[in-house]
Coordinates of C-alpha atoms and ligand atoms in Angstrom, one line a residue:
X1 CA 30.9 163.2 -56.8
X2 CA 28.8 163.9 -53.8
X3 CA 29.4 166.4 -51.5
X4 CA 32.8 165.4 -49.5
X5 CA 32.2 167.4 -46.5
X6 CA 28.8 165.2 -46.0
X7 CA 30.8 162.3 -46.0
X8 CA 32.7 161.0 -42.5
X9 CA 36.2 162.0 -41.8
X10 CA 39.2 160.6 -43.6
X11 CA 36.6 158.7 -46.3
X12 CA 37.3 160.8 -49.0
X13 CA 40.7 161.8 -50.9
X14 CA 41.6 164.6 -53.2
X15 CA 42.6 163.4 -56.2
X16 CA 46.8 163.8 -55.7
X17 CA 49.5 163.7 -54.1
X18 CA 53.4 164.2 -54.0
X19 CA 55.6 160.9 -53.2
X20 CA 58.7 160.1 -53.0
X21 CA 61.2 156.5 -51.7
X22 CA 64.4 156.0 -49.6
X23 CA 66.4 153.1 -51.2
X24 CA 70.1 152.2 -50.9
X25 CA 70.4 155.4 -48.3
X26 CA 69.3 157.9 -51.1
X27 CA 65.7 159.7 -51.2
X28 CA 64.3 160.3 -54.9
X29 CA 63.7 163.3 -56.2
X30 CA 60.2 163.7 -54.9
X31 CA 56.6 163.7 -57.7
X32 CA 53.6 164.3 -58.0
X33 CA 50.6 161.2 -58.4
X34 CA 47.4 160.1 -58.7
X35 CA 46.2 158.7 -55.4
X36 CA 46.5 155.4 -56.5
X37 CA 47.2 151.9 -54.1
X38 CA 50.7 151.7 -53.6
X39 CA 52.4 148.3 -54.2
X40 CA 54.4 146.8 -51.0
X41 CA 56.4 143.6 -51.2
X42 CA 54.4 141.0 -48.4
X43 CA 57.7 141.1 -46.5
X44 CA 57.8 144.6 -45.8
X45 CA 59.0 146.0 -42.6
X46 CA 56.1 148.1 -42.4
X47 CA 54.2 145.0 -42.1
X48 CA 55.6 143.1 -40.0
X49 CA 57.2 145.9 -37.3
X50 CA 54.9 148.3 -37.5
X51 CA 57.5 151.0 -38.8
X52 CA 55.3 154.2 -39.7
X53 CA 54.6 157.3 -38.3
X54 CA 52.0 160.0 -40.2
X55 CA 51.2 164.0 -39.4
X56 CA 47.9 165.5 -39.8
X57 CA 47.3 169.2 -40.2
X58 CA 45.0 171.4 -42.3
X59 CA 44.9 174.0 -45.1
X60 CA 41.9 176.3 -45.1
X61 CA 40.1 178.2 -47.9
X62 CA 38.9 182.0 -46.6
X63 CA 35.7 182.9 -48.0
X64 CA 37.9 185.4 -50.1
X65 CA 39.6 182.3 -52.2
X66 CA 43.2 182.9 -50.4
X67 CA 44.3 179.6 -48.9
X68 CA 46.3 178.6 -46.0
X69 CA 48.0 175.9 -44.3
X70 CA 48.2 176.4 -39.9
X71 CA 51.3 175.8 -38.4
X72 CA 53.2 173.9 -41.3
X73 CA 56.7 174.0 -39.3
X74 CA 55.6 172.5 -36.2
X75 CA 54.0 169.6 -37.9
X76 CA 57.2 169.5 -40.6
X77 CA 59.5 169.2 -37.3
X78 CA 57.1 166.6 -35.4
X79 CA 57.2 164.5 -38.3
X80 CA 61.3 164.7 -38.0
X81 CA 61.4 163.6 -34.1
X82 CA 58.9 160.9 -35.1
X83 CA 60.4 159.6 -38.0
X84 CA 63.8 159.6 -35.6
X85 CA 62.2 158.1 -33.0
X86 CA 61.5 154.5 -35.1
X87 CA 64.4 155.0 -36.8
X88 CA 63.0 155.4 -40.2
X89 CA 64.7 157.5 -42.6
X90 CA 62.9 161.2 -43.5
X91 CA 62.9 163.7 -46.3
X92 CA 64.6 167.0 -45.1
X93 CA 62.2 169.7 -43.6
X94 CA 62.5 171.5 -46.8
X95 CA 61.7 169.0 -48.6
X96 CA 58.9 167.7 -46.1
X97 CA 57.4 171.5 -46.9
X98 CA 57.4 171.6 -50.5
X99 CA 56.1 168.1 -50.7
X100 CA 53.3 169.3 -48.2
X101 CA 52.6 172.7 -50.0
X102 CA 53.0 171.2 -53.5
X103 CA 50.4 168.8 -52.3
X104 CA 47.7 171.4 -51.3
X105 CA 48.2 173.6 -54.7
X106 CA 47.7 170.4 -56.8
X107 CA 44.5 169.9 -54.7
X108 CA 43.6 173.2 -54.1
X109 CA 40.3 173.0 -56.1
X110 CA 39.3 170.4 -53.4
X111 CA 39.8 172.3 -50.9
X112 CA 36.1 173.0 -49.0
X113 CA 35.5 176.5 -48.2
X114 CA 35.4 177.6 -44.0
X115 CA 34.3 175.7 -41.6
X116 CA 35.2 172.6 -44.0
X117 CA 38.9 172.3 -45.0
X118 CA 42.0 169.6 -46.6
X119 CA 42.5 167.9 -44.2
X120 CA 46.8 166.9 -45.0
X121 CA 48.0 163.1 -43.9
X122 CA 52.0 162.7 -44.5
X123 CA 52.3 159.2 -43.8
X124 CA 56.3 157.3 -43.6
X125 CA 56.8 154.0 -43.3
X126 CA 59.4 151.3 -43.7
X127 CA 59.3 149.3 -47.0
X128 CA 62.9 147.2 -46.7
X129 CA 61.9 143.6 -47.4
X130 CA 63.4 141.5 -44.9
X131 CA 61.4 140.1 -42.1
X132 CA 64.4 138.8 -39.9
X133 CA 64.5 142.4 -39.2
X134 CA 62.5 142.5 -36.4
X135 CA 65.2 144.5 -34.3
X136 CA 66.9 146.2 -37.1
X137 CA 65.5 149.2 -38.6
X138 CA 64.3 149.4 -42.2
X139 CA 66.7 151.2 -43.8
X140 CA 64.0 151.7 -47.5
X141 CA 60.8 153.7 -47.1
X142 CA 58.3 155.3 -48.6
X143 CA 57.1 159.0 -47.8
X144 CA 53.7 160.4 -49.2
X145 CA 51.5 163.3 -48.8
X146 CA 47.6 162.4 -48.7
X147 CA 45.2 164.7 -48.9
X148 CA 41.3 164.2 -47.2
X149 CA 38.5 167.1 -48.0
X150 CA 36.5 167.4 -44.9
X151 CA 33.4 168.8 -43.1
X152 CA 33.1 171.0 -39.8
X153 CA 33.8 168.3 -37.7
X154 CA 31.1 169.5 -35.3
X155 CA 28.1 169.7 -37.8
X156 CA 25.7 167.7 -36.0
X157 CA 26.5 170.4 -33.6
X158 CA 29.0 170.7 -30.1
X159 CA 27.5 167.7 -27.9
X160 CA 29.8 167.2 -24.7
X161 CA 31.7 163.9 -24.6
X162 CA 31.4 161.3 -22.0
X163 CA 35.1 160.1 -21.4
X164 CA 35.6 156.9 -19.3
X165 CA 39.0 157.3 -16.8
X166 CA 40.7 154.1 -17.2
X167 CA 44.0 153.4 -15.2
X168 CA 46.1 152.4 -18.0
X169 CA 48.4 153.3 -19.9
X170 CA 47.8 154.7 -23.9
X171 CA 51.6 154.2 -25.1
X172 CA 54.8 153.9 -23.4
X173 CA 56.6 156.7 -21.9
X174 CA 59.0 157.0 -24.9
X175 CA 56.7 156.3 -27.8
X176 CA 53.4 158.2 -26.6
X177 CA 55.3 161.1 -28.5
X178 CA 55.5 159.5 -31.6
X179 CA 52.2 159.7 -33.9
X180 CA 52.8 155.9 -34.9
X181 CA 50.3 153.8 -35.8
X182 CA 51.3 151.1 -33.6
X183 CA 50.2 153.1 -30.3
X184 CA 46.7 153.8 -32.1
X185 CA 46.1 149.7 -32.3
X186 CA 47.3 149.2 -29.0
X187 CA 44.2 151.8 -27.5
X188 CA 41.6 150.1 -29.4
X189 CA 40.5 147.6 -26.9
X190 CA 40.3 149.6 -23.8
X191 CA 38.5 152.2 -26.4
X192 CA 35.5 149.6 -27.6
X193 CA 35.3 148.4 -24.1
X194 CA 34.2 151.4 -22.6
X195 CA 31.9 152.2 -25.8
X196 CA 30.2 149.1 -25.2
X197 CA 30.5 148.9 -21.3
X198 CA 29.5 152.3 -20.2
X199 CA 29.2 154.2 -23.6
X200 CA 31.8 156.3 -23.8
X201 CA 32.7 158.1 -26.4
X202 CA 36.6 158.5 -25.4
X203 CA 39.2 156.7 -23.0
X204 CA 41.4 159.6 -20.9
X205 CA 44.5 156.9 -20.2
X206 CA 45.6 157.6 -16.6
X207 CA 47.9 154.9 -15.2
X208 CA 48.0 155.1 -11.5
X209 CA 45.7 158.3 -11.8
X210 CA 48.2 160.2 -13.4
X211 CA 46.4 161.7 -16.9
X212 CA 47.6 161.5 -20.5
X213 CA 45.1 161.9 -23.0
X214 CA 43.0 160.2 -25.0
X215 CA 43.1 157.8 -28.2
X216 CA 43.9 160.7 -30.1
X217 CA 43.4 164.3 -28.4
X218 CA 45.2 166.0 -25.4
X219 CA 43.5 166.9 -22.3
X220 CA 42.6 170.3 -20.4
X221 CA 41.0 171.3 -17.4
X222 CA 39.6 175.0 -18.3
X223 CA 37.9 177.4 -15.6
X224 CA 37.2 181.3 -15.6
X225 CA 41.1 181.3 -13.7
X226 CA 43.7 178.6 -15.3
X227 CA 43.6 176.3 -18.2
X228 CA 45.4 173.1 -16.4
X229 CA 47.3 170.5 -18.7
X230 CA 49.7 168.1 -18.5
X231 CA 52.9 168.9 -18.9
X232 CA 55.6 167.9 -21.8
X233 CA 57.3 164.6 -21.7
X234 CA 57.2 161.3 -24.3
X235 CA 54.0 159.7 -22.4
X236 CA 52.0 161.5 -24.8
X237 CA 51.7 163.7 -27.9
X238 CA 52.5 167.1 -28.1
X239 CA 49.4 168.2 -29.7
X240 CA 50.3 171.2 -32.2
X241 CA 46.7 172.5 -31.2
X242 CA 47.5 172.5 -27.4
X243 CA 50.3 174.7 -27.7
X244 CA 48.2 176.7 -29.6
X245 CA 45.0 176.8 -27.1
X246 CA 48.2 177.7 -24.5
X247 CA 49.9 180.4 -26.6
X248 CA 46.1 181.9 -27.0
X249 CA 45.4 181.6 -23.4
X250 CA 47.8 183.5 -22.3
X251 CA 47.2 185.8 -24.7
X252 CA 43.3 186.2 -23.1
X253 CA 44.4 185.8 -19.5
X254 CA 44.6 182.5 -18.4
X255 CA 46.9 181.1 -16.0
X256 CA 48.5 178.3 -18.1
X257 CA 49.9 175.1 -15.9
X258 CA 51.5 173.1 -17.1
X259 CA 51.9 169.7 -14.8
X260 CA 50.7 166.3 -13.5
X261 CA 46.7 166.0 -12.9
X262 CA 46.1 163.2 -10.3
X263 CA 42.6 161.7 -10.7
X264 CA 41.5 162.9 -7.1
X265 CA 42.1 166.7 -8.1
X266 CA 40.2 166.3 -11.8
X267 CA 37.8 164.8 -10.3
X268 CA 37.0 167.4 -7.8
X269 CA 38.1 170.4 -10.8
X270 CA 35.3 169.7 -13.0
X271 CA 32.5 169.9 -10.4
X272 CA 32.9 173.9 -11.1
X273 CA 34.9 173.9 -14.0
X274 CA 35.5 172.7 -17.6
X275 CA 37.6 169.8 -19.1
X276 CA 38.1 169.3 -22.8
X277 CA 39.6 167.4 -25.6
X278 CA 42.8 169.0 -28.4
X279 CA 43.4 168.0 -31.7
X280 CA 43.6 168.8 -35.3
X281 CA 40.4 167.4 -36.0
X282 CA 37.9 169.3 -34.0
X283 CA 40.1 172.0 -32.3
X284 CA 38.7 171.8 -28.7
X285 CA 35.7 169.7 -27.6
X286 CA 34.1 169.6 -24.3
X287 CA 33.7 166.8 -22.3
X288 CA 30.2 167.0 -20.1
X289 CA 30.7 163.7 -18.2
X290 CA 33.4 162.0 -16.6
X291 CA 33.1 157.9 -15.6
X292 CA 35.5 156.8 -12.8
X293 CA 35.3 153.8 -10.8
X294 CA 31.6 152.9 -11.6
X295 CA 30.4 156.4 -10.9
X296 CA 29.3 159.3 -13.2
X297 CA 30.7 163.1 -12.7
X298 CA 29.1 165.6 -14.4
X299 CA 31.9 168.3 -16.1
X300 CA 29.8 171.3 -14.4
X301 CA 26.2 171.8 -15.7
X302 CA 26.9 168.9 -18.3
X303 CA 27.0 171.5 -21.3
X304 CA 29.3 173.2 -23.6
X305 CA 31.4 175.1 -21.0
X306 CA 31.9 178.9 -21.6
X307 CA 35.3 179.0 -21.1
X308 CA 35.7 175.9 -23.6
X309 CA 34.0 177.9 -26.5
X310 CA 36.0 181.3 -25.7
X311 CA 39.5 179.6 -26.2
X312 CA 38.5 177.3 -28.9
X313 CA 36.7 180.6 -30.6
X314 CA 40.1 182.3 -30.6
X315 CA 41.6 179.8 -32.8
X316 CA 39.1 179.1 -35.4
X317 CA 38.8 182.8 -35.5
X318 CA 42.2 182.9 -36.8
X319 CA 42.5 179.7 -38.6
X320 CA 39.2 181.1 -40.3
X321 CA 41.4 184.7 -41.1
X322 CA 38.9 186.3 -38.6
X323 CA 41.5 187.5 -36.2
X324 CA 45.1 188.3 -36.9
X325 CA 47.3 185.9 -36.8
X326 CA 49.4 187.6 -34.6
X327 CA 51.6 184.6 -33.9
X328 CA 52.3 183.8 -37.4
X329 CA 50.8 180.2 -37.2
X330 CA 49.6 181.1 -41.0
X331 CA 51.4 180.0 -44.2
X332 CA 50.0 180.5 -48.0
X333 CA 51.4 177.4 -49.7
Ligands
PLP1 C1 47.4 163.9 -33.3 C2 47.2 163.6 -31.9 C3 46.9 164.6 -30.9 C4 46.6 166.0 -31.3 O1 47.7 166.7 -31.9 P1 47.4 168.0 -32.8 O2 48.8 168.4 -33.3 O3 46.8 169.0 -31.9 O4 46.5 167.6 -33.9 C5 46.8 164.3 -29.6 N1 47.0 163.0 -29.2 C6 47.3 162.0 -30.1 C7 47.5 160.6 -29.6 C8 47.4 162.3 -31.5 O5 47.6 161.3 -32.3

């Protein structure tokens, strides 16, 4: 096989994974597979009412062999609000965990060593044949644990985004909380509009100039004082590598804020500060330009802030076992 960490994000699959189904209100005992297509009934909820929700974390391999999996509870309880959220049955957390770590020892040979790393994809969805049910909720479902080698998401190197500010919405302000696929369909218009338009590489959703995130990363304005971000409600997702970035802020520092950013004050933040993008994925990005209304702003000098690369250091230093992980964001699986 060729070398999966050459390959683009999310192409490539390690060979198993641990599965189990919700029928007439019981869960199976949970097993282990082959990746292999899964069969689905043409009426199935899923289908028809868009009734899944996934996660997306990482395990890492040290250059020492020992392997480890960052922040597995948080991710293990987001799943749980989300899965409550559409009203779709869920595994307990327990049993969300074993599935999850059971899934990364049958894989752990495909595990890439540091800066690569297994990328993990629990994905839930509703399987209950029955498409009258538009407003009832599937009561059968099917939970599975995917598992993705991948690269250092910034190979090519760190190159700062150019993010379009487009006064929309991304979700609703109950399901922009919910990592459901739905809400990643309903972004995809404004997001190839502003590719093609003005070529943007992301859409920051701010409806009435009050800022989200993007398609799928959270937003922060960083300078050598305060890292600025929005504050916690269900407009958007509670990024597991925000409170992170946060936690390790204040650990360096920072003033951390956590509140509204009208589009007037971001606007006039970046023209000595930073801004940049929070995810799983690639950690922290920086975004060099900023289009609003027809005009450009550069973030800055247009480069990789220095700010930007000290907090998003400090977490790949301990994901990487560099630096302790003094918060205990760490778990062998
Ligand atoms: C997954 C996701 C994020 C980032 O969450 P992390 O837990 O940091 O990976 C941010 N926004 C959206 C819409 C997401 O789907």
């Amino acid at each position: 096989m060729s070398d999966p960490t050459k390959q683009p994000f999310g192409t490539v699959f390690a060979p198993r994974m641990t599965v189990c189904t919700h029928t007439d209100d019981a869960w199976s005992e949970w097993k282990t597979t082959d990746v292999e297509p899964v069969s689905l009934h043409p009426g199935a909820h899923v289908l028809h009412y868009s009734s899944s929700c996934f996660e997306g974390l990482k395990a890492y391999r040290w250059s020492n062999g020992e392997v480890r999996i960052f922040r597995l509870d948080s991710h293990v309880a987001r799943m749980q609000k989300s899965a409550a959220l559409l009203h779709l049955p869920i595994p307990s957390p327990e049993v969300v965990k074993t599935m999850i770590t059971s899934a990364v020892k049958e894989n752990v040979e495909h595990i890439p060593d540091y800066p690569g790393s297994l990328y993990i994809r629990p994905t839930l969805f509703g399987t209950t044949v029955d498409i009258g049910a538009a407003a009832v909720p599937s009561t059968d479902a099917m939970f599975y644990i995917l598992c993705s080698p991948v690269g250092d998401y910034f190979s090519g190197g760190l190159r700062p985004l150019r993010v379009l500010l487009a006064e929309r919405a991304r979700s609703t302000p109950e399901f922009g909380m919910v990592k459901a696929g739905a809400n990643y369909a309903q972004a995809l218009g404004p997001l190839l509009k502003a590719k093609a338009e003005v070529q943007a590489d992301q859409v920051l959703f701010s409806p009435a100039g009050d800022t989200q995130e993007t398609g799928a990363a959270n937003f922060m304005l960083i300078n050598s004082e305060r890292v600025v971000t929005r504050h916690l409600d269900g407009n958007f997702l509670h990024g597991v590598t925000r409170d992170s970035l946060l936690t390790l802020a204040k650990d360096l520092g920072y003033i951390v804020e956590e509140r509204g950013i009208p589009t007037p004050e971001l606007i006039e933040f970046v023209k000595t500060g930073e801004a940049g993008l929070s995810g799983t994925a690639a950690v922290l990005a920086p975004i060099g330009t900023f289009i609003f209304d027809g005009t450009e702003h550069t973030v800055g000098n247009g480069d990789v802030g220095e700010h930007t690369m000290k907090l998003r250091q400090a977490l790949v230093d301990i994901q990487a076992g560099k630096a302790e992980d003094s918060h205990g964001w760490l778990s062998a699986p």
